[in-house]
Coordinates of C-alpha atoms in Angstrom, one line a residue:
M1 CA -90.6 73.5 -208.6
T2 CA -87.7 75.3 -206.9
V3 CA -90.1 76.5 -204.1
L4 CA -91.4 73.0 -203.6
S5 CA -87.9 71.6 -203.4
G6 CA -87.0 74.1 -200.8
V7 CA -90.1 73.3 -198.7
V8 CA -89.3 69.5 -198.8
R9 CA -85.6 70.2 -197.8
S10 CA -86.7 72.7 -195.1
P11 CA -86.8 71.0 -191.6
T12 CA -89.1 73.9 -190.3
A13 CA -91.7 73.3 -193.0
L14 CA -91.6 69.5 -192.5
M15 CA -91.9 70.0 -188.7
L16 CA -94.9 72.2 -189.1
A17 CA -96.5 69.5 -191.3
L18 CA -95.8 66.9 -188.6
L19 CA -97.3 69.2 -185.9
L20 CA -100.4 69.6 -188.1
L21 CA -100.7 65.8 -188.5
A22 CA -100.1 65.3 -184.8
S23 CA -102.9 67.7 -184.0
A24 CA -105.3 66.1 -186.5
L25 CA -104.6 62.6 -185.1
R26 CA -105.1 63.7 -181.5
V27 CA -108.4 65.7 -182.0
H28 CA -109.9 63.0 -184.3
R29 CA -112.9 61.6 -182.4
L30 CA -111.7 63.4 -179.3
G31 CA -115.1 64.0 -177.8
E32 CA -117.0 60.9 -179.0
Q33 CA -116.3 58.5 -176.2
S34 CA -117.8 59.0 -172.7
L35 CA -115.6 60.2 -169.9
W36 CA -114.6 57.3 -167.6
Y37 CA -113.9 57.0 -163.9
D38 CA -110.5 58.7 -163.8
E39 CA -111.4 61.4 -166.2
G40 CA -114.5 62.2 -164.1
V41 CA -112.4 62.4 -161.0
A42 CA -110.0 64.7 -162.8
H43 CA -112.8 67.0 -163.9
A44 CA -114.2 67.1 -160.3
H45 CA -110.7 67.9 -158.9
S46 CA -110.3 70.7 -161.5
L47 CA -113.3 72.5 -160.0
R48 CA -111.9 72.5 -156.5
T49 CA -109.8 75.3 -155.1
L50 CA -106.3 74.2 -153.9
P51 CA -107.3 74.0 -150.2
E52 CA -110.3 71.9 -151.2
L53 CA -108.2 69.7 -153.5
I54 CA -105.5 68.8 -151.1
P55 CA -107.5 66.5 -148.8
H56 CA -108.8 64.6 -151.9
L57 CA -105.2 64.1 -153.3
Q58 CA -103.9 62.9 -149.9
R59 CA -106.0 59.8 -150.4
N60 CA -104.0 58.7 -153.5
V61 CA -100.7 59.3 -155.2
H62 CA -101.8 62.3 -157.3
V63 CA -100.3 65.8 -157.1
P64 CA -102.1 69.1 -157.9
A65 CA -100.5 70.7 -161.0
Y66 CA -102.5 69.1 -163.8
F67 CA -105.8 69.6 -162.0
T68 CA -105.0 73.2 -161.4
V69 CA -104.1 73.8 -165.1
L70 CA -107.2 71.9 -166.2
G71 CA -109.4 74.2 -164.0
W72 CA -107.8 77.2 -165.7
W73 CA -108.2 75.6 -169.1
Q74 CA -112.0 75.2 -168.6
D75 CA -112.3 79.0 -167.9
F76 CA -111.7 79.5 -171.6
T77 CA -112.9 76.2 -173.3
G78 CA -115.8 74.9 -171.2
S79 CA -116.1 71.5 -169.8
S80 CA -117.4 69.3 -172.7
E81 CA -115.6 65.9 -173.3
F82 CA -113.8 67.5 -176.2
A83 CA -112.7 70.5 -174.2
L84 CA -111.5 68.5 -171.2
R85 CA -109.4 66.2 -173.4
A86 CA -108.2 69.0 -175.7
L87 CA -105.7 70.1 -173.0
S88 CA -104.0 66.6 -173.1
A89 CA -104.0 66.7 -176.9
L90 CA -102.2 70.1 -176.8
F91 CA -99.7 68.7 -174.4
S92 CA -99.1 65.7 -176.6
V93 CA -98.6 67.8 -179.7
S94 CA -96.0 69.8 -177.7
S95 CA -94.2 66.6 -176.8
V96 CA -93.8 65.9 -180.5
A97 CA -92.3 69.4 -180.8
W98 CA -90.0 68.8 -177.8
T99 CA -88.9 65.5 -179.4
Y100 CA -87.9 67.3 -182.6
A101 CA -86.1 70.1 -180.6
L102 CA -84.2 67.5 -178.5
G103 CA -83.3 65.4 -181.5
R104 CA -82.0 68.6 -183.2
R105 CA -80.0 69.6 -180.2
L106 CA -78.5 66.2 -179.7
A107 CA -77.8 65.4 -183.4
N108 CA -79.3 67.4 -186.2
P109 CA -82.6 68.5 -187.7
Q110 CA -83.0 65.3 -189.8
A111 CA -82.6 63.0 -186.8
G112 CA -85.1 65.2 -184.9
L113 CA -87.6 65.0 -187.7
A114 CA -87.4 61.2 -187.8
A115 CA -87.9 61.0 -184.1
A116 CA -90.8 63.5 -184.2
A117 CA -92.4 61.5 -187.0
L118 CA -92.4 58.3 -184.8
A119 CA -93.8 60.3 -181.9
T120 CA -96.5 61.8 -184.1
L121 CA -97.9 58.4 -185.1
N122 CA -97.3 56.5 -181.9
S123 CA -100.7 55.2 -180.6
F124 CA -99.3 55.1 -177.0
S125 CA -98.9 58.9 -177.2
I126 CA -102.2 59.4 -179.1
Y127 CA -104.2 57.3 -176.6
Y128 CA -103.2 59.5 -173.6
A129 CA -103.5 62.6 -175.7
Q130 CA -107.2 61.8 -175.9
E131 CA -107.7 61.3 -172.1
A132 CA -108.3 64.0 -169.6
R133 CA -105.6 62.9 -167.3
M134 CA -102.1 64.1 -166.5
Y135 CA -100.0 61.7 -168.5
A136 CA -99.7 63.8 -171.7
M137 CA -98.6 66.7 -169.6
L138 CA -96.1 64.4 -167.8
A139 CA -94.5 63.5 -171.2
A140 CA -94.5 67.2 -172.4
V141 CA -92.8 68.5 -169.3
A142 CA -90.3 65.6 -169.5
G143 CA -89.4 66.6 -173.1
A144 CA -89.0 70.2 -172.1
S145 CA -86.8 69.2 -169.2
M146 CA -84.6 67.0 -171.2
W147 CA -84.2 69.7 -173.8
L148 CA -83.1 72.1 -171.0
F149 CA -80.8 69.3 -169.5
A150 CA -79.1 68.7 -172.8
G151 CA -78.5 72.5 -173.3
W152 CA -77.3 72.7 -169.7
L153 CA -74.6 70.1 -170.3
R154 CA -73.4 72.0 -173.4
S155 CA -73.8 75.6 -172.0
P156 CA -70.7 77.6 -171.3
P157 CA -69.6 77.8 -167.7
L158 CA -70.9 80.3 -165.2
R159 CA -73.8 82.5 -166.1
G160 CA -75.1 80.6 -169.1
R161 CA -75.1 77.2 -167.4
R162 CA -76.3 78.7 -164.1
L163 CA -79.5 80.1 -165.8
S164 CA -80.0 76.7 -167.5
A165 CA -79.7 75.0 -164.1
V166 CA -82.3 77.4 -162.5
A167 CA -84.7 76.8 -165.5
L168 CA -84.2 73.0 -165.2
G169 CA -84.9 73.1 -161.5
L170 CA -88.1 74.9 -162.0
V171 CA -89.3 72.6 -164.8
N172 CA -88.4 69.5 -162.8
A173 CA -90.5 70.9 -159.9
L174 CA -93.4 71.3 -162.3
G175 CA -92.9 67.7 -163.3
L176 CA -93.0 66.3 -159.8
Y177 CA -96.2 68.3 -159.2
T178 CA -97.6 66.7 -162.4
H179 CA -97.0 63.1 -161.3
V180 CA -94.6 61.4 -159.0
A181 CA -93.5 59.1 -161.8
Y182 CA -91.6 62.1 -163.0
A183 CA -89.0 61.0 -160.5
L184 CA -87.9 58.6 -163.2
V185 CA -86.9 61.5 -165.5
I186 CA -84.9 63.2 -162.7
A187 CA -83.1 59.9 -161.9
A188 CA -82.1 59.6 -165.6
Q189 CA -80.7 63.2 -165.5
V190 CA -78.7 62.5 -162.3
A191 CA -77.3 59.3 -164.0
L192 CA -76.4 61.3 -167.2
A193 CA -74.8 64.2 -165.1
A194 CA -72.8 61.6 -163.2
L195 CA -71.6 60.0 -166.5
S196 CA -70.7 63.4 -167.8
L197 CA -68.8 64.5 -164.7
G198 CA -67.1 61.1 -164.6
G199 CA -66.0 61.5 -168.1
R200 CA -64.5 64.8 -167.4
M201 CA -62.6 63.5 -164.4
L202 CA -61.3 60.6 -166.5
R203 CA -60.0 62.9 -169.1
E204 CA -58.4 65.1 -166.5
S205 CA -56.6 62.0 -165.1
R206 CA -55.2 61.4 -168.6
G207 CA -54.1 64.9 -168.9
E208 CA -56.8 65.7 -171.5
G209 CA -58.7 68.3 -169.4
T210 CA -58.9 70.0 -166.1
I211 CA -61.1 69.0 -163.2
R212 CA -62.0 72.7 -162.7
L213 CA -64.2 72.4 -165.7
G214 CA -66.2 69.7 -164.0
L215 CA -66.6 71.4 -160.7
P216 CA -69.0 74.1 -162.0
L217 CA -71.0 71.4 -163.7
L218 CA -71.4 69.6 -160.3
A219 CA -72.2 72.9 -158.5
D220 CA -75.0 73.7 -161.0
G221 CA -76.4 70.2 -160.9
V222 CA -76.6 70.5 -157.1
L223 CA -78.3 73.9 -157.6
A224 CA -80.9 72.5 -160.0
N225 CA -81.8 69.5 -157.8
T226 CA -81.8 71.6 -154.6
L227 CA -84.2 74.0 -156.2
T228 CA -86.5 71.2 -157.3
L229 CA -86.4 69.7 -153.9
L230 CA -87.2 73.0 -152.1
L231 CA -90.1 73.7 -154.4
F232 CA -91.5 70.1 -153.9
L233 CA -90.8 70.1 -150.1
P234 CA -94.3 71.3 -149.1
W235 CA -95.8 68.2 -150.8
L236 CA -93.1 65.8 -149.6
P237 CA -94.8 64.9 -146.3
T238 CA -97.9 64.0 -148.2
A239 CA -96.2 62.2 -151.1
L240 CA -94.1 59.8 -149.0
P241 CA -97.0 58.2 -147.1
Q242 CA -98.9 58.1 -150.3
L243 CA -96.2 56.1 -152.0
S244 CA -95.7 53.7 -149.1
A245 CA -99.4 53.0 -148.7
Q246 CA -100.3 52.5 -152.4
P247 CA -100.7 48.9 -153.3
N248 CA -99.1 47.5 -156.4
L249 CA -101.9 46.0 -158.4
S250 CA -99.7 44.9 -161.3
Q251 CA -100.3 41.5 -162.9
S252 CA -97.3 39.2 -162.4
I253 CA -95.5 38.7 -165.7
A254 CA -92.1 37.3 -166.6
T255 CA -89.5 39.9 -167.5
A256 CA -88.6 38.0 -170.7
E257 CA -92.3 38.3 -171.8
F258 CA -92.8 41.9 -170.7
L259 CA -89.7 43.5 -172.2
P260 CA -90.6 42.7 -175.9
R261 CA -94.1 44.0 -175.3
L262 CA -92.8 47.2 -173.6
L263 CA -90.4 47.9 -176.5
G264 CA -93.2 47.4 -179.0
V265 CA -95.4 49.9 -177.1
L266 CA -92.7 52.4 -176.7
A267 CA -91.5 52.1 -180.3
L268 CA -94.9 51.9 -182.1
G269 CA -97.8 52.2 -179.7
V270 CA -100.4 50.4 -177.7
T271 CA -102.0 48.8 -180.8
Y272 CA -98.7 47.1 -181.7
E273 CA -98.5 43.3 -181.0
W274 CA -95.0 42.0 -180.8
S275 CA -94.2 39.3 -183.3
A276 CA -91.1 38.1 -185.2
G277 CA -90.7 39.6 -188.6
I278 CA -89.9 42.8 -190.3
S279 CA -91.0 44.9 -187.2
T280 CA -88.5 43.1 -185.0
V281 CA -85.7 43.5 -187.6
A282 CA -86.5 47.2 -188.2
I283 CA -86.6 48.2 -184.6
G284 CA -83.5 46.2 -183.8
L285 CA -81.6 47.6 -186.7
L286 CA -82.4 51.2 -186.0
L287 CA -81.8 50.8 -182.2
I288 CA -78.3 49.4 -183.0
F289 CA -77.4 52.3 -185.2
G290 CA -79.0 54.7 -182.7
L291 CA -76.4 53.5 -180.2
L292 CA -73.4 53.6 -182.5
P293 CA -70.8 56.3 -181.5
S294 CA -70.1 59.2 -183.8
R295 CA -67.2 61.6 -183.8
R296 CA -69.7 64.4 -184.8
L297 CA -72.5 63.3 -182.4
R298 CA -70.8 62.2 -179.3
S299 CA -73.4 64.0 -177.0
A300 CA -76.3 62.4 -179.0
R301 CA -75.4 58.9 -178.1
L302 CA -75.9 58.7 -174.3
L303 CA -79.0 60.7 -173.4
P304 CA -81.7 58.6 -175.0
P305 CA -80.4 55.2 -174.0
V306 CA -79.6 56.3 -170.4
W307 CA -83.0 58.0 -170.1
L308 CA -84.7 54.7 -171.4
L309 CA -82.6 52.3 -169.3
V310 CA -82.9 54.2 -166.1
S311 CA -86.7 54.6 -166.5
V312 CA -87.3 51.0 -167.4
G313 CA -84.8 49.7 -164.8
I314 CA -86.5 51.5 -161.9
Y315 CA -89.9 50.5 -163.3
L316 CA -89.0 46.8 -163.4
Y317 CA -87.3 47.0 -159.9
L318 CA -90.7 48.3 -158.6
E319 CA -92.4 45.3 -160.3
L320 CA -95.0 47.6 -162.0
T321 CA -95.4 45.6 -165.4
T322 CA -98.3 46.3 -167.8
R323 CA -100.8 48.0 -165.5
Y324 CA -98.8 51.1 -165.1
L325 CA -97.3 51.5 -168.5
R326 CA -98.5 55.1 -168.6
F327 CA -95.8 56.0 -166.1
L328 CA -93.3 55.3 -168.9
L329 CA -95.0 57.7 -171.5
P330 CA -91.9 60.0 -171.2
A331 CA -89.6 57.2 -172.1
Q332 CA -91.5 56.9 -175.4
L333 CA -89.7 60.1 -176.4
A334 CA -86.4 58.4 -175.6
V335 CA -87.1 55.5 -177.9
A336 CA -88.2 57.8 -180.7
L337 CA -84.9 59.7 -180.3
L338 CA -83.0 56.4 -180.4
L339 CA -84.8 55.2 -183.5
G340 CA -84.6 58.6 -185.2
R341 CA -80.9 58.9 -184.7
G342 CA -80.5 55.3 -185.8
A343 CA -82.3 56.1 -189.1
W344 CA -80.1 59.2 -189.6
M345 CA -76.9 57.2 -188.8
L346 CA -77.8 54.4 -191.2
W347 CA -78.8 56.9 -193.9
T348 CA -75.5 58.7 -193.8
L349 CA -73.5 55.6 -193.1
E350 CA -69.8 56.3 -194.0
I351 CA -68.5 53.5 -196.2
R352 CA -64.7 53.3 -196.6
S353 CA -64.8 51.9 -200.1
R354 CA -67.0 54.9 -201.1
S355 CA -69.0 52.4 -203.1
T356 CA -72.0 54.1 -204.7
F357 CA -73.9 50.7 -204.6
L358 CA -73.2 50.2 -200.8
R359 CA -74.2 53.8 -200.1
A360 CA -77.4 53.4 -202.1
L361 CA -78.0 50.0 -200.3
S362 CA -77.7 51.7 -196.8
R363 CA -80.3 54.3 -197.8
I364 CA -82.6 51.6 -199.2
V365 CA -82.4 49.6 -196.0
T366 CA -83.0 52.8 -194.0
A367 CA -86.1 53.7 -196.0
A368 CA -87.4 50.1 -195.7
A369 CA -86.8 49.9 -191.9
F370 CA -88.1 53.3 -191.1
G371 CA -91.0 53.0 -193.5
A372 CA -92.0 49.7 -192.0
L373 CA -92.2 51.3 -188.6
L374 CA -94.3 54.2 -189.9
L375 CA -96.6 51.8 -191.8
L376 CA -97.1 49.7 -188.7
Q377 CA -98.0 52.8 -186.6
I378 CA -100.5 53.9 -189.3
E379 CA -102.0 50.4 -189.5
G380 CA -102.7 50.5 -185.7
L381 CA -104.6 53.8 -185.8
G382 CA -107.9 52.2 -186.9
A383 CA -107.8 49.8 -184.0
L384 CA -107.0 52.7 -181.6
Y385 CA -110.0 54.7 -182.7
H386 CA -112.5 51.9 -183.2
G387 CA -111.2 48.7 -181.5
A388 CA -113.2 47.6 -178.4
E389 CA -110.0 47.1 -176.5
F390 CA -109.3 50.9 -176.6
Q391 CA -112.8 52.1 -175.9
R392 CA -113.4 53.7 -172.6
D393 CA -116.2 52.8 -170.2
D394 CA -119.5 54.2 -171.6
V395 CA -120.7 56.0 -168.4
R396 CA -122.7 58.4 -170.6
G397 CA -124.7 55.5 -172.1
L398 CA -125.2 53.8 -168.7
V399 CA -126.6 57.1 -167.2
A400 CA -129.0 57.4 -170.1
R401 CA -130.1 53.8 -169.5
I402 CA -130.7 54.4 -165.8
E403 CA -132.5 57.7 -166.4
S404 CA -134.9 55.9 -168.8
D405 CA -135.9 53.5 -166.0
L406 CA -136.1 55.7 -163.0
K407 CA -139.2 55.9 -160.9
A408 CA -140.3 57.8 -157.8
D409 CA -138.5 56.6 -154.6
D410 CA -135.6 55.1 -156.7
A411 CA -132.0 55.7 -155.7
I412 CA -128.6 55.3 -157.4
V413 CA -125.7 53.6 -155.6
V414 CA -122.1 53.6 -156.9
S415 CA -119.8 51.3 -155.1
A416 CA -116.7 53.5 -155.7
A417 CA -117.1 56.8 -154.0
G418 CA -115.1 58.5 -156.7
F419 CA -117.3 57.1 -159.4
S420 CA -120.1 59.4 -158.2
E421 CA -118.0 62.3 -159.7
V422 CA -118.0 61.0 -163.2
F423 CA -121.6 60.0 -162.8
A424 CA -122.5 63.5 -161.7
Y425 CA -120.9 64.8 -164.9
Y426 CA -123.7 63.2 -166.9
Y427 CA -126.6 62.9 -164.4
Q428 CA -128.3 66.0 -163.0
G429 CA -131.6 64.3 -162.1
A430 CA -133.6 64.4 -158.8
A431 CA -132.9 60.7 -157.7
P432 CA -130.3 60.7 -154.9
V433 CA -126.9 59.3 -155.7
Y434 CA -125.0 57.5 -152.9
G435 CA -121.2 57.1 -153.3
L436 CA -120.0 54.2 -151.2
P437 CA -118.0 53.2 -149.3
A438 CA -117.7 56.6 -147.6
S439 CA -115.1 55.4 -145.2
S440 CA -112.9 52.3 -144.5
D441 CA -115.2 51.3 -141.6
G442 CA -117.0 48.2 -142.7
A443 CA -119.6 48.4 -140.0
E444 CA -120.5 52.0 -141.0
T445 CA -120.7 51.0 -144.7
R446 CA -123.0 48.1 -143.9
T447 CA -125.3 50.4 -141.8
Q448 CA -125.4 52.9 -144.6
V449 CA -126.4 50.3 -147.1
L450 CA -129.2 49.0 -144.9
E451 CA -130.5 52.6 -144.5
I452 CA -130.5 53.1 -148.2
I453 CA -132.4 49.8 -148.8
A454 CA -135.0 50.7 -146.2
A455 CA -135.5 54.2 -147.7
H456 CA -136.0 53.4 -151.3
D457 CA -138.2 51.2 -153.4
R458 CA -135.6 50.4 -156.1
L459 CA -131.9 50.7 -156.2
H460 CA -129.8 51.1 -159.4
V461 CA -126.3 50.0 -158.3
I462 CA -123.0 50.4 -160.2
F463 CA -120.2 48.2 -159.0
Y464 CA -116.8 49.5 -160.2
G465 CA -113.3 48.4 -159.2
A466 CA -114.7 46.3 -156.3
E467 CA -111.3 44.7 -155.6
E468 CA -109.9 48.1 -154.8
Q469 CA -112.9 50.0 -153.5
D470 CA -114.7 47.4 -151.6
P471 CA -112.3 44.4 -151.2
E472 CA -114.5 42.7 -148.6
R473 CA -117.5 43.2 -150.8
I474 CA -119.6 44.6 -147.9
I475 CA -121.8 46.7 -150.2
E476 CA -122.7 43.7 -152.5
S477 CA -123.2 41.1 -149.7
T478 CA -125.4 43.5 -147.7
L479 CA -127.5 44.1 -150.7
N480 CA -127.8 40.4 -151.6
L481 CA -128.9 39.5 -148.0
N482 CA -131.3 42.4 -147.4
A483 CA -132.6 43.4 -150.8
F484 CA -133.8 41.5 -153.8
E485 CA -131.8 41.5 -157.0
I486 CA -133.8 42.2 -160.1
S487 CA -131.1 42.2 -162.8
D488 CA -127.3 42.0 -163.2
S489 CA -125.3 42.9 -166.3
W490 CA -122.0 44.3 -167.4
V491 CA -121.4 47.6 -169.3
D492 CA -117.8 47.6 -170.3
D493 CA -115.9 47.3 -166.9
M494 CA -119.0 48.5 -165.0
R495 CA -121.3 45.9 -163.3
F496 CA -124.8 47.3 -163.2
A497 CA -127.4 45.7 -160.9
Q498 CA -130.9 46.6 -159.9
Y499 CA -132.4 45.7 -156.5
K500 CA -135.9 45.8 -155.0
G501 CA -135.6 47.6 -151.6
G502 CA -138.1 49.1 -149.2
A503 CA -140.3 47.1 -146.8
V504 CA -141.2 43.8 -148.5
P505 CA -143.9 41.8 -146.7
L506 CA -143.2 38.0 -147.3
I507 CA -145.4 35.0 -146.8
Q508 CA -143.3 32.0 -145.8
Q509 CA -144.2 28.5 -146.9
R510 CA -142.5 25.3 -146.1
A511 CA -141.3 23.3 -149.1
G512 CA -138.9 20.3 -148.5
F513 CA -138.4 19.8 -152.3
L514 CA -135.3 17.7 -153.0
F515 CA -133.3 18.7 -156.2
G516 CA -131.2 15.9 -157.5
E517 CA -129.6 14.1 -154.6
G518 CA -127.9 17.0 -152.8
I519 CA -130.0 20.2 -152.6
T520 CA -133.2 20.8 -150.6
L521 CA -135.4 23.8 -151.0
E522 CA -136.5 24.0 -147.4
S523 CA -138.9 27.0 -147.7
Y524 CA -139.8 29.9 -149.9
A525 CA -141.5 33.3 -149.4
L526 CA -143.2 35.5 -151.9
G527 CA -144.2 39.1 -151.9
A528 CA -147.6 40.3 -153.2
R529 CA -149.4 37.8 -155.4
V530 CA -151.3 40.6 -157.2
V531 CA -149.0 42.8 -159.4
T532 CA -149.2 45.3 -162.3
P533 CA -147.0 45.6 -165.4
G534 CA -143.6 47.0 -164.6
D535 CA -143.7 45.7 -161.0
V536 CA -141.2 43.3 -159.5
L537 CA -142.1 40.1 -157.8
P538 CA -139.8 39.4 -154.7
A539 CA -139.1 35.8 -153.8
Q540 CA -136.9 34.4 -151.0
L541 CA -135.6 30.8 -151.3
T542 CA -134.0 28.9 -148.5
W543 CA -131.7 26.1 -149.5
R544 CA -129.7 23.5 -147.8
A545 CA -126.9 21.3 -149.2
N546 CA -127.2 17.7 -148.1
A547 CA -123.7 16.9 -149.2
A548 CA -120.7 18.8 -150.5
L549 CA -121.5 20.1 -154.1
G550 CA -118.9 19.9 -156.8
R551 CA -120.9 21.8 -159.4
R552 CA -122.1 25.3 -159.7
Y553 CA -125.8 25.7 -160.3
K554 CA -128.0 28.6 -161.3
V555 CA -131.5 29.3 -160.0
F556 CA -134.2 30.1 -162.4
L557 CA -137.5 31.8 -161.8
Q558 CA -140.1 31.9 -164.5
L559 CA -143.7 33.1 -165.0
L560 CA -145.7 30.9 -167.2
D561 CA -149.0 31.9 -168.8
E562 CA -152.1 29.8 -168.7
D563 CA -150.9 27.9 -171.7
G564 CA -147.5 27.1 -170.1
R565 CA -145.7 29.6 -172.3
L566 CA -142.8 31.6 -170.8
A567 CA -143.7 35.2 -170.0
A568 CA -140.9 36.4 -167.8
Q569 CA -137.7 34.9 -166.5
R570 CA -134.7 35.5 -164.2
D571 CA -131.5 33.4 -163.9
S572 CA -128.8 33.9 -161.4
E573 CA -126.5 32.0 -159.1
P574 CA -127.7 32.1 -155.5
A575 CA -127.6 35.4 -153.6
G576 CA -126.7 37.4 -156.7
G577 CA -123.7 35.2 -157.3
S578 CA -122.2 35.7 -153.8
A579 CA -123.3 32.2 -152.6
K580 CA -122.1 29.8 -155.3
T581 CA -123.3 26.3 -154.7
T582 CA -119.7 24.9 -154.6
S583 CA -119.2 27.1 -151.4
W584 CA -122.2 25.9 -149.5
P585 CA -121.5 24.2 -146.2
V586 CA -123.2 20.9 -145.7
D587 CA -126.4 21.1 -143.6
E588 CA -126.4 24.9 -143.4
T589 CA -129.2 27.0 -144.8
I590 CA -128.6 29.5 -147.6
V591 CA -130.9 32.5 -147.9
D592 CA -131.3 33.4 -151.6
N593 CA -133.2 36.6 -152.6
H594 CA -134.5 37.2 -156.1
A595 CA -136.8 39.8 -157.8
L596 CA -138.5 38.9 -161.1
A597 CA -139.4 41.9 -163.2
V598 CA -142.8 41.8 -164.7
P599 CA -142.7 43.1 -168.4
R600 CA -144.6 46.3 -169.0
D601 CA -146.4 44.8 -172.0
L602 CA -147.5 41.6 -170.4
P603 CA -151.3 41.0 -170.7
A604 CA -153.5 40.8 -167.6
G605 CA -154.3 37.3 -166.3
D606 CA -153.1 34.5 -164.0
Y607 CA -149.6 33.3 -164.2
T608 CA -147.7 30.4 -162.5
L609 CA -144.4 31.1 -160.9
I610 CA -141.9 28.2 -161.1
A611 CA -138.4 27.7 -159.8
G612 CA -135.6 25.3 -160.5
L613 CA -131.8 24.7 -160.7
Y614 CA -129.6 24.0 -163.7
D615 CA -125.9 23.3 -164.3
I616 CA -124.1 26.6 -165.0
S617 CA -122.0 24.9 -167.8
D618 CA -125.1 23.3 -169.4
P619 CA -128.4 25.2 -169.0
S620 CA -130.3 22.3 -170.5
A621 CA -129.2 20.1 -167.6
R622 CA -131.9 20.9 -165.0
L623 CA -131.9 19.1 -161.6
P624 CA -134.9 16.7 -161.3
V625 CA -137.3 17.5 -158.5
E626 CA -140.6 15.7 -157.7
G627 CA -140.7 14.0 -161.1
S628 CA -140.2 17.2 -162.9
T629 CA -137.6 19.8 -163.6
Y630 CA -139.1 22.6 -161.6
V631 CA -141.4 23.3 -158.7
E632 CA -144.5 25.6 -158.7
L633 CA -144.3 28.3 -156.1
G634 CA -147.8 29.7 -156.6
T635 CA -150.2 31.8 -158.8
V636 CA -149.5 35.4 -159.6
T637 CA -152.3 37.7 -160.8
L638 CA -151.4 40.5 -163.2
Q639 CA -153.9 43.3 -163.3

């Protein structure tokens, strides 16, 4: 019993237990999800030498430290999904340790343990611990840096502080080489150093100290930041153009709406939904007590709130909002420290009346508030591991789907050049993979797409991040005009389409069919009228709007057997959705290419191909044509 009591009271034993729990939470289901786009890019970067890597990084805002470390890591662990993400998990566990160490340095072991417990269970931290990207490393380096910074402020003058300043400069340089968002951490340290120096000068003006004690602090601060700048200087000419050219893709959101959401994420995690109630009260109460002054813990009060306020203030000034919350992962440590200190301050509240009841009440309130936060964090873990919102794009599943359908002369096209890197992680087949656009030259991209269409019978196309990668939609529009779309579906955030390419001989026929009172099918052209199971049947429809159209319509193509039963079907807005009927100019022709897939198990025989239009909001509302709801385009023989 005595041994057990000693373990419970031992901060070291409790911290080891928290680290074991943090490790378990971060490796749970670590390799089950597919790598997604950014993780695939990170893996590809990690395989490159530094001279090979630099040109790739110059195209975005990334820096080389994480990719270099990930490359070294793979030399020992391999490159499975689990192995790649395990590095981030390790960094995340170390950030829990740094949270404890920093809380202990600023306050005491109990406050450090409380902060570490919140960091352990925070789903914001766990999410990026399970992703092969640099953000867990960013938070870990930030925690180490703040621990050094706090020690530097408290170190004795001259040699002890000078060594701390040198170590701080080195770690901050590593932070900048991890991600440029690390500048938020340095900005917080500059603000804290200025406050510390200002306080010393104020005390000197009151006769409570001497300015000579502040001058070494200033000199060492200049030394640390100069060392950081000198070490980062080789990358600075690359970083500045990157930052100025990088577009801000954040969704506009009111600050009053964003701040509560941000505090919820930083305090509890990404699975937390802000709502009035015990969570609001608990967070608010512990934050208030975390900010209270203490004669014993004067140094503990300023670092976490200044770190948080400077980071969030700059973040809001740059109008980054929810899209880039990962840049604030280091600030999650600051919130944990604030809440942990608040829990300790409330638990040890000094009550003048020395009332046993009031002291017990303060501890009950502390246990209730802190326990509520932990329970909310635990409750969110199920959603983090299993909720659809937190599942990454299933590239692995999409590759398997494509491989099962590949034929000779097929090709694979990915509309984000970087996507070919995560695709190549899973696909080692013989079919060529084209990453487009290869350049920002639209004419060159169009020419490349036309060459790919001409060279291959079928194209399996993945559209990803088109707004960023191909904002003018040159790839899609060229495919829709010059190839024949077979299918179109979504797999998570990836749009997957198949097209019929190659030389397609078409037999044109005049039509003149009037659909409703506003759309004329002027002509149509079909490919081969004799097909085999698994083939595709190309069809080109030429439309004209007789008046401005206020509704969106879908085109349907169907194969009917000899008894009029449906055998195959394709539905799509015109031109693969790129020529919506509401955008049709009056009296101008619209070329609309389709390809109807013939099922592999369809019996041989003669089939009738029909076409029609229906309201996209009501599929049963077909437009009338020639006294029917469709027109017959001809007979197709299946051998």
